[in-house]
CSV table of C-alpha atoms in Angstrom, one decimal:
chain,number,residue,atom,x,y,z
A,1,UNK,CA,-7.2,4.6,4.3
A,2,UNK,CA,-4.5,6.9,3.6
A,3,UNK,CA,-3.7,5.3,0.9
A,4,UNK,CA,-6.3,7.4,-1.1
A,5,UNK,CA,-4.2,9.9,-1.3
A,6,UNK,CA,-1.5,7.4,-3.5
A,7,UNK,CA,-4.9,6.9,-5.3
A,8,UNK,CA,-4.9,10.8,-6.6
A,9,UNK,CA,-1.5,10.9,-7.2
A,10,UNK,CA,-1.4,7.4,-9.3
A,11,UNK,CA,-4.9,8.8,-11.5
A,12,UNK,CA,-2.7,12.2,-12.0
A,13,UNK,CA,0.1,10.3,-13.4
A,14,UNK,CA,-2.3,7.8,-15.5
A,15,UNK,CA,-4.0,11.1,-16.9
A,16,UNK,CA,-0.7,12.7,-17.7
A,17,UNK,CA,0.8,9.5,-19.6
A,18,UNK,CA,3.7,9.4,-16.9
A,19,UNK,CA,4.5,5.6,-16.7
A,20,UNK,CA,7.4,3.6,-14.8
A,21,UNK,CA,9.7,0.4,-15.5
A,22,UNK,CA,8.3,-0.8,-12.5
A,23,UNK,CA,6.2,0.0,-9.5
A,24,UNK,CA,6.6,-1.4,-5.4
A,25,UNK,CA,3.6,-1.4,-3.4
A,26,UNK,CA,3.0,-1.9,0.5
A,27,UNK,CA,-0.3,-2.7,2.0
A,28,UNK,CA,-3.0,-0.1,0.9
A,29,UNK,CA,-0.2,0.6,-1.5
A,30,UNK,CA,-0.4,-2.6,-3.1
A,31,UNK,CA,-4.2,-2.8,-3.0
A,32,UNK,CA,-4.6,0.2,-4.8
A,33,UNK,CA,-1.4,0.7,-6.4
A,34,UNK,CA,-2.6,-2.2,-8.7
A,35,UNK,CA,-5.2,0.0,-10.2
A,36,UNK,CA,-2.2,1.7,-11.7
A,37,UNK,CA,-0.4,-1.0,-13.9
A,38,UNK,CA,-4.2,-1.8,-14.8
A,39,UNK,CA,-4.7,1.9,-16.1
A,40,UNK,CA,-7.5,2.3,-14.1
A,41,UNK,CA,-8.2,5.9,-13.5
A,42,UNK,CA,-10.6,6.5,-10.8
A,43,UNK,CA,-11.4,3.0,-10.1
A,44,UNK,CA,-9.8,2.9,-6.0
A,45,UNK,CA,-11.8,6.0,-4.4
A,46,UNK,CA,-15.1,5.0,-7.0
A,47,UNK,CA,-15.3,1.4,-4.8
A,48,UNK,CA,-13.8,2.7,-1.4
A,49,UNK,CA,-16.1,5.5,-1.2
A,50,UNK,CA,-19.4,3.3,-2.9
A,51,UNK,CA,-18.7,0.7,-0.3
A,52,UNK,CA,-17.2,2.1,2.8
A,53,UNK,CA,-20.4,2.0,5.0
A,54,UNK,CA,-21.2,-1.1,3.5
A,55,UNK,CA,-21.3,-4.0,6.6
A,56,UNK,CA,-20.2,-6.7,3.9
A,57,UNK,CA,-17.0,-5.1,3.1
A,58,UNK,CA,-15.5,-3.8,6.3
A,59,UNK,CA,-16.4,-3.5,10.1
A,60,UNK,CA,-16.5,-5.4,13.6
A,61,UNK,CA,-19.1,-7.4,12.1
A,62,UNK,CA,-16.9,-8.8,9.5
A,63,UNK,CA,-14.0,-9.2,12.3
A,64,UNK,CA,-15.6,-11.1,14.7
A,65,UNK,CA,-17.6,-13.4,11.8
A,66,UNK,CA,-14.4,-14.2,9.5
A,67,UNK,CA,-11.4,-12.9,11.5
A,68,UNK,CA,-11.0,-10.2,8.7
A,69,UNK,CA,-11.8,-6.4,9.5
A,70,UNK,CA,-11.7,-6.0,5.8
A,71,UNK,CA,-14.1,-9.4,4.2
A,72,UNK,CA,-12.0,-11.6,2.5
A,73,UNK,CA,-14.5,-12.8,-0.1
A,74,UNK,CA,-16.2,-9.3,-0.4
A,75,UNK,CA,-13.1,-7.1,-0.8
A,76,UNK,CA,-11.4,-9.7,-3.1
A,77,UNK,CA,-14.3,-11.8,-4.5
A,78,UNK,CA,-17.3,-9.6,-5.0
A,79,UNK,CA,-15.7,-5.9,-5.6
A,80,UNK,CA,-13.0,-6.7,-8.0
A,81,UNK,CA,-14.5,-9.4,-9.9
A,82,UNK,CA,-18.1,-8.5,-9.9
A,83,UNK,CA,-19.5,-5.0,-8.9
A,84,UNK,CA,-16.1,-2.7,-9.8
A,85,UNK,CA,-14.1,-5.3,-12.0
A,86,UNK,CA,-10.4,-5.0,-11.5
A,87,UNK,CA,-8.9,-5.2,-15.6
A,88,UNK,CA,-6.4,-8.3,-15.0
A,89,UNK,CA,-5.8,-8.5,-18.9
A,90,UNK,CA,-4.9,-5.0,-19.1
A,91,UNK,CA,-2.7,-5.7,-16.0
A,92,UNK,CA,-1.3,-8.9,-17.1
A,93,UNK,CA,-0.3,-7.4,-20.5
A,94,UNK,CA,1.2,-3.9,-19.6
A,95,UNK,CA,4.9,-4.2,-19.2
A,96,UNK,CA,5.7,-2.4,-15.8
A,97,UNK,CA,6.9,-4.8,-13.3
A,98,UNK,CA,4.4,-4.8,-10.0
A,99,UNK,CA,5.8,-6.0,-6.5
A,100,UNK,CA,4.1,-6.4,-3.8
A,101,UNK,CA,5.9,-6.4,-0.1
A,102,UNK,CA,4.6,-8.7,2.2
A,103,UNK,CA,5.9,-10.0,6.3
A,104,UNK,CA,7.0,-13.0,6.7
A,105,UNK,CA,5.3,-14.1,10.1
A,106,UNK,CA,8.1,-17.2,10.8
A,107,UNK,CA,11.0,-15.1,9.6
A,108,UNK,CA,9.9,-11.6,10.7
A,109,UNK,CA,11.2,-10.3,7.8
A,110,UNK,CA,10.3,-8.7,4.4
A,111,UNK,CA,9.3,-10.1,1.5
A,112,UNK,CA,9.4,-8.8,-1.8
A,113,UNK,CA,7.0,-10.7,-4.4
A,114,UNK,CA,6.7,-9.8,-8.3
A,115,UNK,CA,3.3,-10.1,-9.0
A,116,UNK,CA,2.6,-11.1,-12.2
A,117,UNK,CA,-1.8,-12.1,-12.1
A,118,UNK,CA,-4.4,-14.3,-11.7
A,119,UNK,CA,-2.2,-17.2,-12.2
A,120,UNK,CA,-0.2,-16.0,-9.3
A,121,UNK,CA,-2.3,-16.7,-6.8
A,122,UNK,CA,-5.3,-14.6,-7.6
A,123,UNK,CA,-5.2,-11.7,-4.8
A,124,UNK,CA,-3.9,-13.6,-2.3
A,125,UNK,CA,-0.2,-11.7,-2.3
A,126,UNK,CA,-1.9,-8.4,-2.5
A,127,UNK,CA,-4.1,-9.5,0.3
A,128,UNK,CA,-1.0,-10.7,2.2
A,129,UNK,CA,0.4,-7.7,2.0
A,130,UNK,CA,-3.1,-5.6,3.4
A,131,UNK,CA,-3.4,-7.6,5.8
A,132,UNK,CA,-3.2,-5.7,9.4
A,133,UNK,CA,-1.8,-7.5,12.3
A,134,UNK,CA,-4.4,-8.2,15.2
A,135,UNK,CA,-7.3,-7.7,12.8
A,136,UNK,CA,-6.7,-9.9,10.1
A,137,UNK,CA,-5.9,-13.5,9.5
A,138,UNK,CA,-2.5,-14.7,8.0
A,139,UNK,CA,-2.8,-15.3,4.4
A,140,UNK,CA,-0.8,-18.5,3.3
A,141,UNK,CA,1.3,-19.0,0.1
A,142,UNK,CA,3.3,-21.7,-1.0
A,143,UNK,CA,4.0,-22.4,2.6
A,144,UNK,CA,4.5,-19.4,4.0
A,145,UNK,CA,2.5,-17.3,6.5
A,146,UNK,CA,2.0,-13.9,5.2
A,147,UNK,CA,0.6,-10.7,7.2
A,148,UNK,CA,0.9,-6.9,6.3
A,149,UNK,CA,4.3,-5.7,4.4
A,150,UNK,CA,4.5,-2.7,6.6
A,151,UNK,CA,5.4,-4.4,9.7
A,152,UNK,CA,9.0,-5.2,8.2
A,153,UNK,CA,9.1,-2.9,5.5
A,154,UNK,CA,6.8,0.1,5.2
A,155,UNK,CA,9.0,2.1,2.9
A,156,UNK,CA,10.7,-0.2,0.6
A,157,UNK,CA,12.9,2.6,-0.7
A,158,UNK,CA,16.2,0.8,-0.7
A,159,UNK,CA,14.9,-2.5,-1.3
A,160,UNK,CA,13.6,-1.2,-4.7
A,161,UNK,CA,17.0,0.2,-5.4
A,162,UNK,CA,18.8,-3.3,-5.2
A,163,UNK,CA,16.3,-5.3,-7.3
A,164,UNK,CA,18.0,-2.0,-9.9
A,165,UNK,CA,15.3,0.5,-9.5
A,166,UNK,CA,17.7,3.5,-8.9
A,167,UNK,CA,16.1,6.7,-9.6
A,168,UNK,CA,12.4,6.5,-7.8
A,169,UNK,CA,9.6,8.8,-7.4
A,170,UNK,CA,8.0,7.8,-3.5
A,171,UNK,CA,4.3,8.3,-2.5
A,172,UNK,CA,4.4,9.0,1.7
A,173,UNK,CA,1.2,9.5,2.9
A,174,UNK,CA,2.5,11.0,6.1
A,175,UNK,CA,3.9,15.2,6.0
A,176,UNK,CA,7.4,16.1,6.3
A,177,UNK,CA,8.7,15.8,9.7
A,178,UNK,CA,6.3,12.6,10.6
A,179,UNK,CA,8.1,10.4,13.0
A,180,UNK,CA,6.4,7.5,14.1
A,181,UNK,CA,5.6,6.7,17.5
A,182,UNK,CA,6.2,3.1,19.5
A,183,UNK,CA,2.9,0.9,18.4
A,184,UNK,CA,0.7,1.2,22.2
A,185,UNK,CA,-0.6,-2.5,21.4
A,186,UNK,CA,2.3,-4.0,21.6
A,187,UNK,CA,0.9,-5.7,24.9
A,188,UNK,CA,-2.0,-7.3,23.0
A,189,UNK,CA,0.8,-8.0,20.0
A,190,UNK,CA,3.1,-9.8,21.9
A,191,UNK,CA,0.0,-12.0,23.4
A,192,UNK,CA,-1.7,-12.9,20.2
A,193,UNK,CA,1.5,-14.0,18.3
A,194,UNK,CA,4.0,-15.2,21.0
A,195,UNK,CA,4.0,-18.7,18.8
A,196,UNK,CA,5.4,-16.2,16.5
A,197,UNK,CA,8.9,-14.5,18.4
A,198,UNK,CA,10.7,-12.8,15.2
A,199,UNK,CA,7.2,-11.6,14.1
A,200,UNK,CA,6.7,-9.7,17.3
A,201,UNK,CA,9.9,-8.8,17.0
A,202,UNK,CA,9.5,-6.9,14.2
A,203,UNK,CA,6.5,-5.2,15.4
A,204,UNK,CA,8.5,-3.8,18.4
A,205,UNK,CA,11.2,-2.3,15.9
A,206,UNK,CA,8.8,-1.0,13.7
A,207,UNK,CA,8.9,2.2,14.2
A,208,UNK,CA,12.6,2.2,14.7
A,209,UNK,CA,13.0,0.8,11.3
A,210,UNK,CA,10.2,3.0,9.7
A,211,UNK,CA,12.0,6.6,10.8
A,212,UNK,CA,15.2,5.0,9.1
A,213,UNK,CA,13.6,4.3,6.2
A,214,UNK,CA,12.4,8.1,6.2
A,215,UNK,CA,15.8,9.5,7.1
A,216,UNK,CA,17.2,7.2,3.9
A,217,UNK,CA,14.5,8.7,1.6
A,218,UNK,CA,15.0,12.2,3.0
A,219,UNK,CA,19.0,11.6,2.3
A,220,UNK,CA,18.2,9.9,-1.4
A,221,UNK,CA,15.9,13.0,-2.2
A,222,UNK,CA,18.5,15.7,-1.0
A,223,UNK,CA,21.2,14.2,-3.7
A,224,UNK,CA,18.5,13.8,-6.1
A,225,UNK,CA,18.0,10.1,-6.7
A,226,UNK,CA,14.4,10.2,-5.5
A,227,UNK,CA,11.2,12.4,-6.0
A,228,UNK,CA,9.0,12.5,-2.9
A,229,UNK,CA,5.5,13.3,-3.2
A,230,UNK,CA,3.7,13.7,0.7
A,231,UNK,CA,0.8,15.4,2.0
A,232,UNK,CA,1.7,18.9,3.6
A,233,UNK,CA,-0.3,18.1,6.8
A,234,UNK,CA,-1.8,15.2,8.2
A,235,UNK,CA,-4.5,13.3,6.3
A,236,UNK,CA,-7.6,13.8,8.2
A,237,UNK,CA,-8.9,10.0,8.0
A,238,UNK,CA,-9.0,7.1,10.0
A,239,UNK,CA,-6.8,3.7,9.1
A,240,UNK,CA,-10.6,2.5,8.8
A,241,UNK,CA,-12.7,5.4,7.5
A,242,UNK,CA,-16.4,5.0,7.2
A,243,UNK,CA,-17.1,8.7,6.1
A,244,UNK,CA,-17.2,8.8,2.2
A,245,UNK,CA,-16.6,12.6,2.2
A,246,UNK,CA,-13.5,12.2,3.9
A,247,UNK,CA,-12.5,9.6,1.8
A,248,UNK,CA,-13.0,11.9,-1.2
A,249,UNK,CA,-11.5,14.9,0.0
A,250,UNK,CA,-8.0,12.5,1.2
A,251,UNK,CA,-8.3,11.6,-2.9
A,252,UNK,CA,-8.4,15.2,-3.8
A,253,UNK,CA,-5.9,16.4,-2.0
A,254,UNK,CA,-3.7,13.4,-3.5
A,255,UNK,CA,-4.7,15.0,-6.8
A,256,UNK,CA,-3.9,18.1,-5.8
A,257,UNK,CA,-0.5,17.7,-4.5
A,258,UNK,CA,0.2,15.6,-7.5
A,259,UNK,CA,-0.7,19.0,-10.1
A,260,UNK,CA,1.4,20.9,-7.9
A,261,UNK,CA,4.4,19.1,-8.0
A,262,UNK,CA,4.0,17.7,-12.0
A,263,UNK,CA,6.2,20.1,-13.5
A,264,UNK,CA,8.9,19.2,-11.1
A,265,UNK,CA,8.4,15.7,-11.3
A,266,UNK,CA,8.5,15.8,-15.4
A,267,UNK,CA,11.7,17.7,-14.8
A,268,UNK,CA,13.2,14.9,-12.6
A,269,UNK,CA,12.0,12.4,-14.9
A,270,UNK,CA,13.6,13.9,-18.0
A,271,UNK,CA,16.7,14.3,-15.9
A,272,UNK,CA,16.6,11.0,-15.6
A,273,UNK,CA,16.1,9.9,-19.3
A,274,UNK,CA,19.3,11.9,-19.6
A,275,UNK,CA,21.3,9.7,-18.0
C-alpha cells in the first residue's frame, strides 16, 4: 500500500498532461500504474479507500479461504469490471507502451511483459506482478508460473533502459538512504517453495539486488539520465493497510511531492526533448 504514494504522483502528472513513451510497473506499481495509461485520475485512491476494510477485498479470511490475501474474484473482477470500472477502451487506444514485471517461479528470473489489455489474458499479468509470496497463489500464464515481480526486479530501471527507454522518471516509495534488509521470513519461504529452488535463491538475494538497483538509480540520477521522485521520510502505512485515513495521507504525500518537484521535472523533460 506504499503504492498509494505512486498513485498520488501519477495523478498530478495526469493533471499536468505529462505523458511518456513507455511505463513499467512492478507489483503495486503495475496494479496502480495501469490507471495512468487509462487516464483515470483518482481511481486508485478511490477504490482502495472504499474497499480497504471490506472483507471481500483483502484479509486473513480471504487468505484462508482462497489462498490469496487479496481476493482474486473481488479485486480483479467485481471492482474493475463493475464497482469502479477500469477503462480498457482508453487503455488499449493510448499509444503509451505499458510493461509489467513478474517473477518466473521456476527460473527465479524477472519476466518483463508488454501488457496490451483485455485480449492479453485479462488482468492476469497485473495480478501475477502483484501476487506477493507466501500470501498469494501462483498465477499461470502461457505455461509459466508467476509471482510478484519485486522478487526478481523491484526497480527495473536497467531493464527499461535495455528496451530503449534511455531517460526515465523513477518513482520510489522509500526515502533516500533506505536500504533493504534480509527477509526474516526466509525459513518459511524455503519450506513453502522447496520445489522451486531458484525462486528461493532469488528471495535469498533479493535485498542485495534491491540495494544494487538503488545504487544504479542514484548513479543514473547523478549523471542526469534519471529523474527520481520519492518520499522525504518513511511512509506511515502497512503493506496491507486497513485504515482509509492512512491510505489517503500516503496518497496526498505523493501528490505534494509531485507538485513540489513539478518544475524540476518539466525542466528534465524539456532537456530530454531538446536532445
